[in-house]
PDB file of C-alpha atoms in Angstrom:
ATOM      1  CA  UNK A   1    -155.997  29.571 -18.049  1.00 50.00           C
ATOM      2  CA  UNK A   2    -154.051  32.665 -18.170  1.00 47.00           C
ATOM      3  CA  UNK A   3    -154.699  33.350 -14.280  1.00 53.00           C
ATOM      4  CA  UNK A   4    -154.025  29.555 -13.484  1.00 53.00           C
ATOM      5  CA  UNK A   5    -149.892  29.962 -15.273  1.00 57.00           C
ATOM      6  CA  UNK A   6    -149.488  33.348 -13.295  1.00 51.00           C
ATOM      7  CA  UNK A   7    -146.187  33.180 -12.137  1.00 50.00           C
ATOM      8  CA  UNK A   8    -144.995  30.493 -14.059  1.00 55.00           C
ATOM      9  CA  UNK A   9    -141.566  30.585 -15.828  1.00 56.00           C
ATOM     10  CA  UNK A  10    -142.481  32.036 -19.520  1.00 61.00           C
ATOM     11  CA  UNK A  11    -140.718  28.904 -21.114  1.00 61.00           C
ATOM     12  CA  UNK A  12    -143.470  26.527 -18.498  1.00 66.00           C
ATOM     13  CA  UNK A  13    -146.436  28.418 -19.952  1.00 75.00           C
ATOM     14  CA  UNK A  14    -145.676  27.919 -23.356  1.00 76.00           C
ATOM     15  CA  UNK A  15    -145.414  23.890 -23.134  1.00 77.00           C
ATOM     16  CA  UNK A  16    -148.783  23.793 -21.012  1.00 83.00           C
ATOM     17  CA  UNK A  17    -150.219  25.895 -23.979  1.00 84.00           C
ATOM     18  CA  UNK A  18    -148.907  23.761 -26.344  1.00 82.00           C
ATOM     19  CA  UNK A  19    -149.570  20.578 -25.147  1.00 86.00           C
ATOM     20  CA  UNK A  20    -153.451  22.017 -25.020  1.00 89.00           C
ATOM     21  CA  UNK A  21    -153.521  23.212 -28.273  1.00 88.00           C
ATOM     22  CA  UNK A  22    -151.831  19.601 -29.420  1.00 87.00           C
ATOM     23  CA  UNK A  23    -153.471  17.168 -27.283  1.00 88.00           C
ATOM     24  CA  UNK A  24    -156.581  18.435 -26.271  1.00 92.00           C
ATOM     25  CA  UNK A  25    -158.401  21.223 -27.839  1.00 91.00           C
ATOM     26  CA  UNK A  26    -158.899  19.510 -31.176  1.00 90.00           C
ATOM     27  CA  UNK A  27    -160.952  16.752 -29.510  1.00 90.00           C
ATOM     28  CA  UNK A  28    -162.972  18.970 -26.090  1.00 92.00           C
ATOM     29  CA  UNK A  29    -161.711  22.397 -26.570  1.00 90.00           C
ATOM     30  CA  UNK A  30    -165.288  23.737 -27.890  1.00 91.00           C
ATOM     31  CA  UNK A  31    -167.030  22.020 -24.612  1.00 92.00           C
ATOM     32  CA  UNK A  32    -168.027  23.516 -21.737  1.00 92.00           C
ATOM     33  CA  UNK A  33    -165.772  22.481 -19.022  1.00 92.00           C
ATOM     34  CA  UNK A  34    -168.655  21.599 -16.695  1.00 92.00           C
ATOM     35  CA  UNK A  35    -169.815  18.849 -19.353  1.00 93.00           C
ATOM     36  CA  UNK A  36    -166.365  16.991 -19.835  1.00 93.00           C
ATOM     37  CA  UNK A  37    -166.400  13.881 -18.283  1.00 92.00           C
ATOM     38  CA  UNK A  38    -164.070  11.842 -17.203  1.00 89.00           C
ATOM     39  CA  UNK A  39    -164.531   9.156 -20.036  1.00 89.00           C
ATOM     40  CA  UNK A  40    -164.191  12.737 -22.105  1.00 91.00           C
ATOM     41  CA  UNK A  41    -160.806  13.242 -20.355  1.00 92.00           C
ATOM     42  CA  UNK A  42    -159.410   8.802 -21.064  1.00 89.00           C
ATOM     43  CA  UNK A  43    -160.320   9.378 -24.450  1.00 89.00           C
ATOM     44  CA  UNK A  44    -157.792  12.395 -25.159  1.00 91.00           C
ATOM     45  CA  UNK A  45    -155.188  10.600 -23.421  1.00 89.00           C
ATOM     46  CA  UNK A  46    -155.650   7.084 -24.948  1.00 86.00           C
ATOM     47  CA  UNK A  47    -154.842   8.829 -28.440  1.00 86.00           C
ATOM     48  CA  UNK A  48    -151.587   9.995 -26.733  1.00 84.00           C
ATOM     49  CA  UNK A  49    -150.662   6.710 -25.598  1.00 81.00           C
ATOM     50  CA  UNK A  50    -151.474   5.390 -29.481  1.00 77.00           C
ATOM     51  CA  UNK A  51    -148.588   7.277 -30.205  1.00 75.00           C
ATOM     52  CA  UNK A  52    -146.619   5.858 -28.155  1.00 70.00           C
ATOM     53  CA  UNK A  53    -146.539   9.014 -26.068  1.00 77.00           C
ATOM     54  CA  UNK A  54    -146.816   7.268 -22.258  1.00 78.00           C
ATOM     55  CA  UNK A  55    -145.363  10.012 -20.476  1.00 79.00           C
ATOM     56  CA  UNK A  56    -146.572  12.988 -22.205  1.00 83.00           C
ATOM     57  CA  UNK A  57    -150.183  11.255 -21.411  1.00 85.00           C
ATOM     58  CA  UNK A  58    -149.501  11.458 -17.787  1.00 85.00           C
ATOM     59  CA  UNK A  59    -148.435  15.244 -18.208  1.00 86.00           C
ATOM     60  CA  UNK A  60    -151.162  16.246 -20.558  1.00 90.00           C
ATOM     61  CA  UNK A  61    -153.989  14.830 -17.568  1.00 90.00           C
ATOM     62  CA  UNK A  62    -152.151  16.262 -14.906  1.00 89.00           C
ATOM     63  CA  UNK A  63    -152.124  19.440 -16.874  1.00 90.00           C
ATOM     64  CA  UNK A  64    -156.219  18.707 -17.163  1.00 91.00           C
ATOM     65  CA  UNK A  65    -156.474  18.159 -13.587  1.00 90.00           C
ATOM     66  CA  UNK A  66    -154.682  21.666 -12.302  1.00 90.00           C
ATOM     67  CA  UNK A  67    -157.089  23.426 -14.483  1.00 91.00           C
ATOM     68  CA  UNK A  68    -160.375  21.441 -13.650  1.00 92.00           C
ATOM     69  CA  UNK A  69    -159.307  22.282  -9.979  1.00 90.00           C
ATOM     70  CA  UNK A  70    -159.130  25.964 -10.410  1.00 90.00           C
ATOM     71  CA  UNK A  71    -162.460  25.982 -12.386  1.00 90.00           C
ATOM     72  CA  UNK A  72    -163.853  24.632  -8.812  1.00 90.00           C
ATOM     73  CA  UNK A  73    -162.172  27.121  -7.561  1.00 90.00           C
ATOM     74  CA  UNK A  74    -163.961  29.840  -9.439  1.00 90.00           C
ATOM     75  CA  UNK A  75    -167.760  28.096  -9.283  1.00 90.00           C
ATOM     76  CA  UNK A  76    -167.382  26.753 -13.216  1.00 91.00           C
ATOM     77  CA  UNK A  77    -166.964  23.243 -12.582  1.00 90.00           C
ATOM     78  CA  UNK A  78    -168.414  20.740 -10.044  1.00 91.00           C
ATOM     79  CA  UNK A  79    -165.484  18.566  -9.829  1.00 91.00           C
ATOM     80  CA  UNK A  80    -162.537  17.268 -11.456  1.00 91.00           C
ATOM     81  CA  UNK A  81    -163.018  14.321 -13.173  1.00 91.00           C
ATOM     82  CA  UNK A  82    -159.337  13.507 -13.798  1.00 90.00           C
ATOM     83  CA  UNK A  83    -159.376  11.485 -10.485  1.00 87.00           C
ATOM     84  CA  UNK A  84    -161.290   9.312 -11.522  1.00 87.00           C
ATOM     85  CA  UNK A  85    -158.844   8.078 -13.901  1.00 86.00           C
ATOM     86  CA  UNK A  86    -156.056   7.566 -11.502  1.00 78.00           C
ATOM     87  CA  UNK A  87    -154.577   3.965 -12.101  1.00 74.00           C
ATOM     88  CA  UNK A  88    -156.046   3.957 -15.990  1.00 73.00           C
ATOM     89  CA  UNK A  89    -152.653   4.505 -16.980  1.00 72.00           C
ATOM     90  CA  UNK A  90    -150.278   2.008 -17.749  1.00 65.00           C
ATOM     91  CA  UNK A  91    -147.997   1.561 -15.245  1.00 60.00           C
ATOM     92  CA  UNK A  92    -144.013   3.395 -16.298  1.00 56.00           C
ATOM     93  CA  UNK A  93    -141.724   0.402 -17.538  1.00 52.00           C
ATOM     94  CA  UNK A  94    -139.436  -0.492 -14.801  1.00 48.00           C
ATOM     95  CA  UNK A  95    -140.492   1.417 -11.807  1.00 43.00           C
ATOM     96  CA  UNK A  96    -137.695   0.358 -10.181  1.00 44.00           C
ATOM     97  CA  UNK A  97    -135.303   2.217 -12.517  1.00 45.00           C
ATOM     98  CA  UNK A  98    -133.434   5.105 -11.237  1.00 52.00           C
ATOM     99  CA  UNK A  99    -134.785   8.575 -12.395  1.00 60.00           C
ATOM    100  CA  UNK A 100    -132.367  10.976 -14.342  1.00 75.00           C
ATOM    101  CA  UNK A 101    -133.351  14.414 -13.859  1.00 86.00           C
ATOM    102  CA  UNK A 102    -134.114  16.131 -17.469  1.00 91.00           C
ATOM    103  CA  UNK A 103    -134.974  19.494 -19.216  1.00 92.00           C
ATOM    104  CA  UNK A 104    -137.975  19.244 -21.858  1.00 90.00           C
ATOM    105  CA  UNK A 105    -139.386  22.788 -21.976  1.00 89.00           C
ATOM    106  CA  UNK A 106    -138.344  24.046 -25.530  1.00 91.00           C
ATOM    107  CA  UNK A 107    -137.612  27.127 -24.030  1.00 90.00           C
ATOM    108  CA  UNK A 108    -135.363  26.017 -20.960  1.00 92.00           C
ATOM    109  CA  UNK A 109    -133.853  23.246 -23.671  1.00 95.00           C
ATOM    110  CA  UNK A 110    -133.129  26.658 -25.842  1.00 94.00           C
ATOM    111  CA  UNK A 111    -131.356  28.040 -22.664  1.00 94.00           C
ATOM    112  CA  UNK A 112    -129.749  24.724 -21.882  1.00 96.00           C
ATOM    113  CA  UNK A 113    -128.033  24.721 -25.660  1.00 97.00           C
ATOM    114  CA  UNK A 114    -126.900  28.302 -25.312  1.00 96.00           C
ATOM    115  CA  UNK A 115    -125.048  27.858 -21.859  1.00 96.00           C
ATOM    116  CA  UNK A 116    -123.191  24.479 -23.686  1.00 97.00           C
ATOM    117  CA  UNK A 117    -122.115  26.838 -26.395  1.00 96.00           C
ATOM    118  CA  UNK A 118    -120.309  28.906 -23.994  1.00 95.00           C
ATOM    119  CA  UNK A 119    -119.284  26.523 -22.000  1.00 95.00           C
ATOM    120  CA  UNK A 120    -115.172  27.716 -21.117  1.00 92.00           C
ATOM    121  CA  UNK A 121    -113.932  24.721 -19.902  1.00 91.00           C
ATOM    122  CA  UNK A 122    -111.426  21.957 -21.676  1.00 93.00           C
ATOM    123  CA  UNK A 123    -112.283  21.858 -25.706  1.00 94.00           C
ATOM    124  CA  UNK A 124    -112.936  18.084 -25.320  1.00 95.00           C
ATOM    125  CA  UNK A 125    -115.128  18.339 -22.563  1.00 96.00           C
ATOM    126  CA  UNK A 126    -117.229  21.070 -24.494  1.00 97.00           C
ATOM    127  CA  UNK A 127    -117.065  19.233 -27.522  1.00 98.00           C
ATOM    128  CA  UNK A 128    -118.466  15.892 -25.441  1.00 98.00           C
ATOM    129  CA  UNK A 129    -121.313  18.283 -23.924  1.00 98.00           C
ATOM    130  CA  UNK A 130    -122.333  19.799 -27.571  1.00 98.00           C
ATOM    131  CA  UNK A 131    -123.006  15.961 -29.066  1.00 98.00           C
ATOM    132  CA  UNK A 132    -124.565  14.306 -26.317  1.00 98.00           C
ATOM    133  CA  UNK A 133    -128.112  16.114 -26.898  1.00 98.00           C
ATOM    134  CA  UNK A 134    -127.614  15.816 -30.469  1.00 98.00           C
ATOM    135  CA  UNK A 135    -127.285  11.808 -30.390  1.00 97.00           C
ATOM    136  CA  UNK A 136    -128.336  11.055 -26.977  1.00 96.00           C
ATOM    137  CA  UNK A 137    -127.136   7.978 -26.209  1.00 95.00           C
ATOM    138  CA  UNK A 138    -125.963   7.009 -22.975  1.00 92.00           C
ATOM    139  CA  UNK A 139    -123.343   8.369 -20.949  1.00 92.00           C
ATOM    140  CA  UNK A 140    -121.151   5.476 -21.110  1.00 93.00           C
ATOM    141  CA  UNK A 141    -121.659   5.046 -25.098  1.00 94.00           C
ATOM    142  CA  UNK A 142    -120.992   8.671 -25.419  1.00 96.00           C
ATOM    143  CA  UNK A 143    -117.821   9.059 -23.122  1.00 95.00           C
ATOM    144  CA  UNK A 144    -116.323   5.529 -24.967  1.00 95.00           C
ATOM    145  CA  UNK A 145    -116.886   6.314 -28.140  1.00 96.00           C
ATOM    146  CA  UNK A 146    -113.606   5.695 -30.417  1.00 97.00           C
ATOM    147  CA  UNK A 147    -112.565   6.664 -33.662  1.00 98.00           C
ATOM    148  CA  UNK A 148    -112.473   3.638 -35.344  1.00 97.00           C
ATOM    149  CA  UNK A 149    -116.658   3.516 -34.754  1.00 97.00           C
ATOM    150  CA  UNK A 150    -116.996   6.848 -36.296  1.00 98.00           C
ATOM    151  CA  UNK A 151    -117.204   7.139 -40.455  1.00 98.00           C
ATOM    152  CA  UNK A 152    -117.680  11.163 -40.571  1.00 98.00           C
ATOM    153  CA  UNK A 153    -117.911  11.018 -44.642  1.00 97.00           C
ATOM    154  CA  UNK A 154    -120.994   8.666 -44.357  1.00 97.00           C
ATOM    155  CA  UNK A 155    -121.901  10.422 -41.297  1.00 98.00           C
ATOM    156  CA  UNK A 156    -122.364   7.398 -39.360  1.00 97.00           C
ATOM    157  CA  UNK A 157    -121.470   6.000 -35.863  1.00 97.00           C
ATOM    158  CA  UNK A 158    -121.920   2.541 -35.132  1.00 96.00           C
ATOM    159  CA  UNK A 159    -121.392   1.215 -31.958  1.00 92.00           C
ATOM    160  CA  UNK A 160    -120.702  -2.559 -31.139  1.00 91.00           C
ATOM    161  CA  UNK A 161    -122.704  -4.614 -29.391  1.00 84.00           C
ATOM    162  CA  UNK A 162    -120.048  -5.307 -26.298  1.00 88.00           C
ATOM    163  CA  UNK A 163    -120.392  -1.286 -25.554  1.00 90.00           C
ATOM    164  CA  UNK A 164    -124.158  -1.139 -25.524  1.00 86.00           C
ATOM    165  CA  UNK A 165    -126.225  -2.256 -22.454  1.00 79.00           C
ATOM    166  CA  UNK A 166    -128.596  -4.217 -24.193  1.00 72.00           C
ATOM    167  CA  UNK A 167    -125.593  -6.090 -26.272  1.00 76.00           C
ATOM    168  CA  UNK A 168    -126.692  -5.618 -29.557  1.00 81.00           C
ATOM    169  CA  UNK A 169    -124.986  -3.027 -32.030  1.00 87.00           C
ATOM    170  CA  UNK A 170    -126.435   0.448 -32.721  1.00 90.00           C
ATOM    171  CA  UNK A 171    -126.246   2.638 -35.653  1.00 93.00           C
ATOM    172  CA  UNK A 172    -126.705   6.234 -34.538  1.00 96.00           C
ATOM    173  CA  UNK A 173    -126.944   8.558 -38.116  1.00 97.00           C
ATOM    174  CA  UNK A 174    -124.848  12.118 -37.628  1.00 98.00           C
ATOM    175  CA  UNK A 175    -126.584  15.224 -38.287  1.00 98.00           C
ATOM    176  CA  UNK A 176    -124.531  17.811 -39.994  1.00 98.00           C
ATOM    177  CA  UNK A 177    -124.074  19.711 -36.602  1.00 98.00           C
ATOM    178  CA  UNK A 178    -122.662  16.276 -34.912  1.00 98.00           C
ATOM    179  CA  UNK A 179    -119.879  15.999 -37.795  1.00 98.00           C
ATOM    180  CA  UNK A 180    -118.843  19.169 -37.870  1.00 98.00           C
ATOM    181  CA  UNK A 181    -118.299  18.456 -34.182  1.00 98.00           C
ATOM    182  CA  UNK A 182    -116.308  15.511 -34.459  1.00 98.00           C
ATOM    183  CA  UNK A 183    -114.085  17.318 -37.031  1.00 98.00           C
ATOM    184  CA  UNK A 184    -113.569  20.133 -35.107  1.00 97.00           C
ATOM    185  CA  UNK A 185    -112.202  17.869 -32.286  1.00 97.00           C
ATOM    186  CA  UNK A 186    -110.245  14.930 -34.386  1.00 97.00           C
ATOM    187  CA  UNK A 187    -107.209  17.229 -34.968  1.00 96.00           C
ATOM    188  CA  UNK A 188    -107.263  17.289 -30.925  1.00 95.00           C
ATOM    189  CA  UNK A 189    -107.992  13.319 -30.331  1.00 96.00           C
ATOM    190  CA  UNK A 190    -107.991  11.739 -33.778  1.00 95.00           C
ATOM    191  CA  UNK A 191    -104.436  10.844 -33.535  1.00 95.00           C
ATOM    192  CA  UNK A 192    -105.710   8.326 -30.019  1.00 95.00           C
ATOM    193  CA  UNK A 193    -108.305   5.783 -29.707  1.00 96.00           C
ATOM    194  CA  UNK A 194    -110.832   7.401 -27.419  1.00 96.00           C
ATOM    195  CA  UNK A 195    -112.541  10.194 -29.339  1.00 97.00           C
ATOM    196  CA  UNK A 196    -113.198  11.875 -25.465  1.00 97.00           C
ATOM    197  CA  UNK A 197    -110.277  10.722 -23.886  1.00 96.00           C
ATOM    198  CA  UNK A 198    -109.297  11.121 -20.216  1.00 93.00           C
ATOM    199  CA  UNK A 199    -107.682  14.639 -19.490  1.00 86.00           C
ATOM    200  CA  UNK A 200    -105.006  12.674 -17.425  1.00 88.00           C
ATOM    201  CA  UNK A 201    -104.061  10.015 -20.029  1.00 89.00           C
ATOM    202  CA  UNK A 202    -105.256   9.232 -23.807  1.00 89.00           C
ATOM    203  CA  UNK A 203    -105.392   5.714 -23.265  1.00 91.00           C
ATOM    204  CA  UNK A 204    -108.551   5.985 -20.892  1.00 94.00           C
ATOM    205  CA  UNK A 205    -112.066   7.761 -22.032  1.00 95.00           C
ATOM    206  CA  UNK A 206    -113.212  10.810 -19.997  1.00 95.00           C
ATOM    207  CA  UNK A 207    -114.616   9.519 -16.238  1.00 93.00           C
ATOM    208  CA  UNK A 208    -117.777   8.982 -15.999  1.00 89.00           C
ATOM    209  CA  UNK A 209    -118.565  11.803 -14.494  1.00 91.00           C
ATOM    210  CA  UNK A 210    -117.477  14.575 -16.540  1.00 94.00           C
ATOM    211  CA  UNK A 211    -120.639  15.207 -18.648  1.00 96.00           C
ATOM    212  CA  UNK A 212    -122.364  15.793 -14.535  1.00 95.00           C
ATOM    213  CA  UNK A 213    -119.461  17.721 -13.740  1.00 95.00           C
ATOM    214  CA  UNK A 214    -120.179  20.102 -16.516  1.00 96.00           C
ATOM    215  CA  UNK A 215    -123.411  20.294 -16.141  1.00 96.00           C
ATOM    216  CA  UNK A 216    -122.813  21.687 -12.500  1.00 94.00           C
ATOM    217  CA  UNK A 217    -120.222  24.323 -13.643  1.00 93.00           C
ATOM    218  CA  UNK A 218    -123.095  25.469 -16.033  1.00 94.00           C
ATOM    219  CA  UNK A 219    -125.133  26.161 -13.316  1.00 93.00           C
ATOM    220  CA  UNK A 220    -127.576  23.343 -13.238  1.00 92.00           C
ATOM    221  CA  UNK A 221    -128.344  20.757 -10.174  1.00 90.00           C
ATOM    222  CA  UNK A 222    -128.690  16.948 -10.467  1.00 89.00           C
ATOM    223  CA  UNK A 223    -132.016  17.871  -9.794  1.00 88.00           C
ATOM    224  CA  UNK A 224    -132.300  19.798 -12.629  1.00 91.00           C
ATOM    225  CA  UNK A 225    -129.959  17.570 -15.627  1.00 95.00           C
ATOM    226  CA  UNK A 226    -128.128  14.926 -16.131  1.00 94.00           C
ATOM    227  CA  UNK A 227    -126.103  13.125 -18.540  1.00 95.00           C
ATOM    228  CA  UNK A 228    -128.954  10.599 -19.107  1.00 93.00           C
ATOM    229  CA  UNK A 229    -131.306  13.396 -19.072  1.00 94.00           C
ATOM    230  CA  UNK A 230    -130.236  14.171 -22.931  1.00 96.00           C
ATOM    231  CA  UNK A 231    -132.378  10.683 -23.648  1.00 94.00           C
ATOM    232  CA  UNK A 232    -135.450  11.744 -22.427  1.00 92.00           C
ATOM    233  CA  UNK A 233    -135.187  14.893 -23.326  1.00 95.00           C
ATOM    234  CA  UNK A 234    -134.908  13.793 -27.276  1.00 95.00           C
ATOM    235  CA  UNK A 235    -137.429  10.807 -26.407  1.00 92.00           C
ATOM    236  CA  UNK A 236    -139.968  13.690 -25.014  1.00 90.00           C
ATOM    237  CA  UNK A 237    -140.000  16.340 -27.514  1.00 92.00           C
ATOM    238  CA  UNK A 238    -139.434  13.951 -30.443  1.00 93.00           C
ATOM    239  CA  UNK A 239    -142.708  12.226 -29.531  1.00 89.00           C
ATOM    240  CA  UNK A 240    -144.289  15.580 -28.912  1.00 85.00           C
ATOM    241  CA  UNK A 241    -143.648  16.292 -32.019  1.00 87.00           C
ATOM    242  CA  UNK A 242    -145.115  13.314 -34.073  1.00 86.00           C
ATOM    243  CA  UNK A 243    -141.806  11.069 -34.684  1.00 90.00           C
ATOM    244  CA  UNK A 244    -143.308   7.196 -34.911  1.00 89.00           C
ATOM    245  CA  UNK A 245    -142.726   5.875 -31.438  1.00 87.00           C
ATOM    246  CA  UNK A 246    -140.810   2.814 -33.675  1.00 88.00           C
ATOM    247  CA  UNK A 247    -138.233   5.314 -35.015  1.00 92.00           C
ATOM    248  CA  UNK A 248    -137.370   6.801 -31.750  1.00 92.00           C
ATOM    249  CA  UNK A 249    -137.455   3.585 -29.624  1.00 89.00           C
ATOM    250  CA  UNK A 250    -135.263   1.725 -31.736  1.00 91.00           C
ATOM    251  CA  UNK A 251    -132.856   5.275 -32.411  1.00 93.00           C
ATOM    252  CA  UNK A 252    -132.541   5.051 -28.450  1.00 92.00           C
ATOM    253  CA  UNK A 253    -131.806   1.296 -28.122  1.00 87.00           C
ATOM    254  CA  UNK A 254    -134.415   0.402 -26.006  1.00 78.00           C
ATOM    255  CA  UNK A 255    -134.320  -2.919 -27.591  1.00 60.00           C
ATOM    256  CA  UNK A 256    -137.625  -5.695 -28.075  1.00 55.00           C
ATOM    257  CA  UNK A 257    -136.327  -9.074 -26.364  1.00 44.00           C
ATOM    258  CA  UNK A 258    -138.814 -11.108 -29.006  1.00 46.00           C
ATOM    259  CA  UNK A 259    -138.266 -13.128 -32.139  1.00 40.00           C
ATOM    260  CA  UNK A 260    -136.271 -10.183 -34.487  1.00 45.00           C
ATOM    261  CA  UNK A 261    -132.790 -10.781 -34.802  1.00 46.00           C
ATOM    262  CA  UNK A 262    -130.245  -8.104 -33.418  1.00 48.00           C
ATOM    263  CA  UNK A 263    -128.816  -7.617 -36.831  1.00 49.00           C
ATOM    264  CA  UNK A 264    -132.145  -6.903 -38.556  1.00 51.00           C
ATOM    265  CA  UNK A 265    -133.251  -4.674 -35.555  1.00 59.00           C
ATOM    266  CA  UNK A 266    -129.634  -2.845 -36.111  1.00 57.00           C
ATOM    267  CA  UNK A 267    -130.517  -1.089 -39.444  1.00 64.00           C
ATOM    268  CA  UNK A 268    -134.381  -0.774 -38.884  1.00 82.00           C
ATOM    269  CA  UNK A 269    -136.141   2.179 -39.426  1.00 88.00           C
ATOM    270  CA  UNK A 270    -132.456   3.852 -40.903  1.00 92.00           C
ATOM    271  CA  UNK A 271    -133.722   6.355 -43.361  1.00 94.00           C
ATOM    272  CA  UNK A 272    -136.366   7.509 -41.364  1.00 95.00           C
ATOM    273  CA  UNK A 273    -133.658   7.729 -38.220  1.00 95.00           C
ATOM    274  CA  UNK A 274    -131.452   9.696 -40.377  1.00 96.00           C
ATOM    275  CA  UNK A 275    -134.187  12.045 -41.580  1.00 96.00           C
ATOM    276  CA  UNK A 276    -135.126  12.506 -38.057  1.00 97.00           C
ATOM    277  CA  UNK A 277    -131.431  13.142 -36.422  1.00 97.00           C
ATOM    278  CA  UNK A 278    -131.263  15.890 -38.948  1.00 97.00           C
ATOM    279  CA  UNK A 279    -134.230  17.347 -38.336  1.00 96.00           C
ATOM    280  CA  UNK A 280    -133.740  17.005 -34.212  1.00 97.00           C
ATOM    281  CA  UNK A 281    -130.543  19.042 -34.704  1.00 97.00           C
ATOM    282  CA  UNK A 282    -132.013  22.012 -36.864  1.00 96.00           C
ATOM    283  CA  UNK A 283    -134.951  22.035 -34.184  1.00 95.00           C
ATOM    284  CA  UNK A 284    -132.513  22.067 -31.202  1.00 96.00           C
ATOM    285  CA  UNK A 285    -130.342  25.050 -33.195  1.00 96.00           C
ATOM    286  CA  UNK A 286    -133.727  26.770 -33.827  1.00 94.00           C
ATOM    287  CA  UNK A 287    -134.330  26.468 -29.920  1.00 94.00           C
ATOM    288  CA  UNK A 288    -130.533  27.732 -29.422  1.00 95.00           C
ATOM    289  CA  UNK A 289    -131.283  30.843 -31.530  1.00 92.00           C
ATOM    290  CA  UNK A 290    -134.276  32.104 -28.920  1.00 85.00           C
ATOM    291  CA  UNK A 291    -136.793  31.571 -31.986  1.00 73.00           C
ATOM    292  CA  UNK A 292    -140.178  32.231 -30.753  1.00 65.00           C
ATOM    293  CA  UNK A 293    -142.114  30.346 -33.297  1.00 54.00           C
ATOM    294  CA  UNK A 294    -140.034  27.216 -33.674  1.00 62.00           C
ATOM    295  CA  UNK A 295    -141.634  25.169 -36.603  1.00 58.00           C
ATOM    296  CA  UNK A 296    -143.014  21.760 -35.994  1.00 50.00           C
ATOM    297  CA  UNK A 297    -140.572  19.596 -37.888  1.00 57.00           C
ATOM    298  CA  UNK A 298    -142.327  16.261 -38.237  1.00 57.00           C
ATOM    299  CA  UNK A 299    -146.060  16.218 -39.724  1.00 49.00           C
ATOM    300  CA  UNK A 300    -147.582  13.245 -39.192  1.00 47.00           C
ATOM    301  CA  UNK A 301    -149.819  11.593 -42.188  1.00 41.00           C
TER     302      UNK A 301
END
């Protein structure tokens, strides 16, 4: 394994480690690697997908695959058996969609938070860049967000249904670190509507794109981040980490079309949305600080 990550980024080889050590070694990591078979390899990433966990299943198999192949390489494995499960996996929800280019790596998320931090451009535009990973909504949510949404003594933003994109009304709970944001920018703004107004005039919201813009002057291509790319970022490592795929679902919007009304779908899962928008931000501050053991910070039952 060691020889298979040579010259991979240090931040790389820790998330292929860890998604091992998560995903895989509990259920085949005492088996010779010449006996796992592919029905071996569907069951590991079936108990992914249980969790909801689509995409980290296709990265945990592909992860599988890379190191079956070298084991042919060396003479310790006939074959890899992963390729036999090509197609097994659900198909990604709207194919169609357009991709937005995202960090997940705790480690290049960790550098990601330090260059926002010292980001030296406008104070708005900083402040903008600091809360989008914490509540990851989307761009245009985040860029027309107003003051009159925002209660910072409940710590609670809720945005109406006529700004969302599915058209029903979000509650998105404020972490500590997102208030003191807010209130570090509402002696700047407060006074307008807009809460990231235009730098031109305060009667627009910031362009669209600003957050991209900013993003480039910190040194990383649309290949690399976007301004979406907060959402699955948080939607990746949140999973990872054992959040109910319920919680996170419904704390990114992506909204059921069945029988549950919008305004019971509006509050669900709160207190366990607040407890885990807290805990996101303390993990993302831990990554920030260069921490080499970052602590899980959901257990699951």
């Amino acid at each position: 394994m060691v020889k298979h990550l040579a010259g991979r980024s240090p931040g790389h080889k820790e998330t292929v480690v860890d998604r091992l050590e998560k995903n895989v070694f509990p259920w085949i990591g005492d088996r010779s690697i010449r006996d796992i078979t592919a029905s071996d390899l569907l069951q590991v990433v079936q108990r992914i997908e249980s969790r909801g966990a689509q995409e980290t299943a296709r990265r945990v198999l592909g992860i599988c695959g890379q190191v079956f192949r070298y084991a042919v390489s060396l003479g310790r494995a006939e074959r890899d058996p992963s390729g036999d499960l090509r197609g097994m996996l659900p198909k990604r929800e709207n194919s169609k969609a357009k991709h937005h280019a995202s960090i997940t790596e705790p480690k290049r998320v960790g550098e990601l938070m330090r260059a926002i931090q010292g980001f030296t451009g406008s104070h708005v535009v900083k402040c903008a860049l600091q809360l989008a990973p914490l509540v990851f909504v989307r761009p245009g949510e985040l860029r027309g967000a107003e003051w009159r949404e925002i209660d910072l003594d409940d710590a609670t933003w809720r945005i109406p249904d006529h700004r969302m994109k599915m058209k029903d009304p979000h509650i998105v709970p404020l972490s500590r670190q997102a208030v003191e944001i807010l209130r570090s920018i509402y002696p700047l703004t407060g006074h307008g509507k807009f809460v990231f107004p235009s730098l031109r005039t305060n009667a627009r919201p910031m362009s669209e794109n600003t957050i991209n813009v900013a993003l480039r002057r910190l040194g990383y291509s649309k290949e690399e981040m976007t301004g979406h790319g907060f959402r699955s970022m948080a939607s990746t490592l949140l999973h990872e980490s054992g959040w109910p795929h319920d919680v996170i679902e419904r704390q990114l919007a992506h909204a059921e079309r069945n029988s549950v009304s919008a305004a019971y779908n509006y509050a669900q899962h709160l207190p366990e949305r607040k407890k885990m928008m807290q805990a996101w931000a303390d993990y993302l501050d831990s990554l920030a600080s260069g921490a080499k053991v970052v602590p899980l910070f959901h257990k699951t039952a």
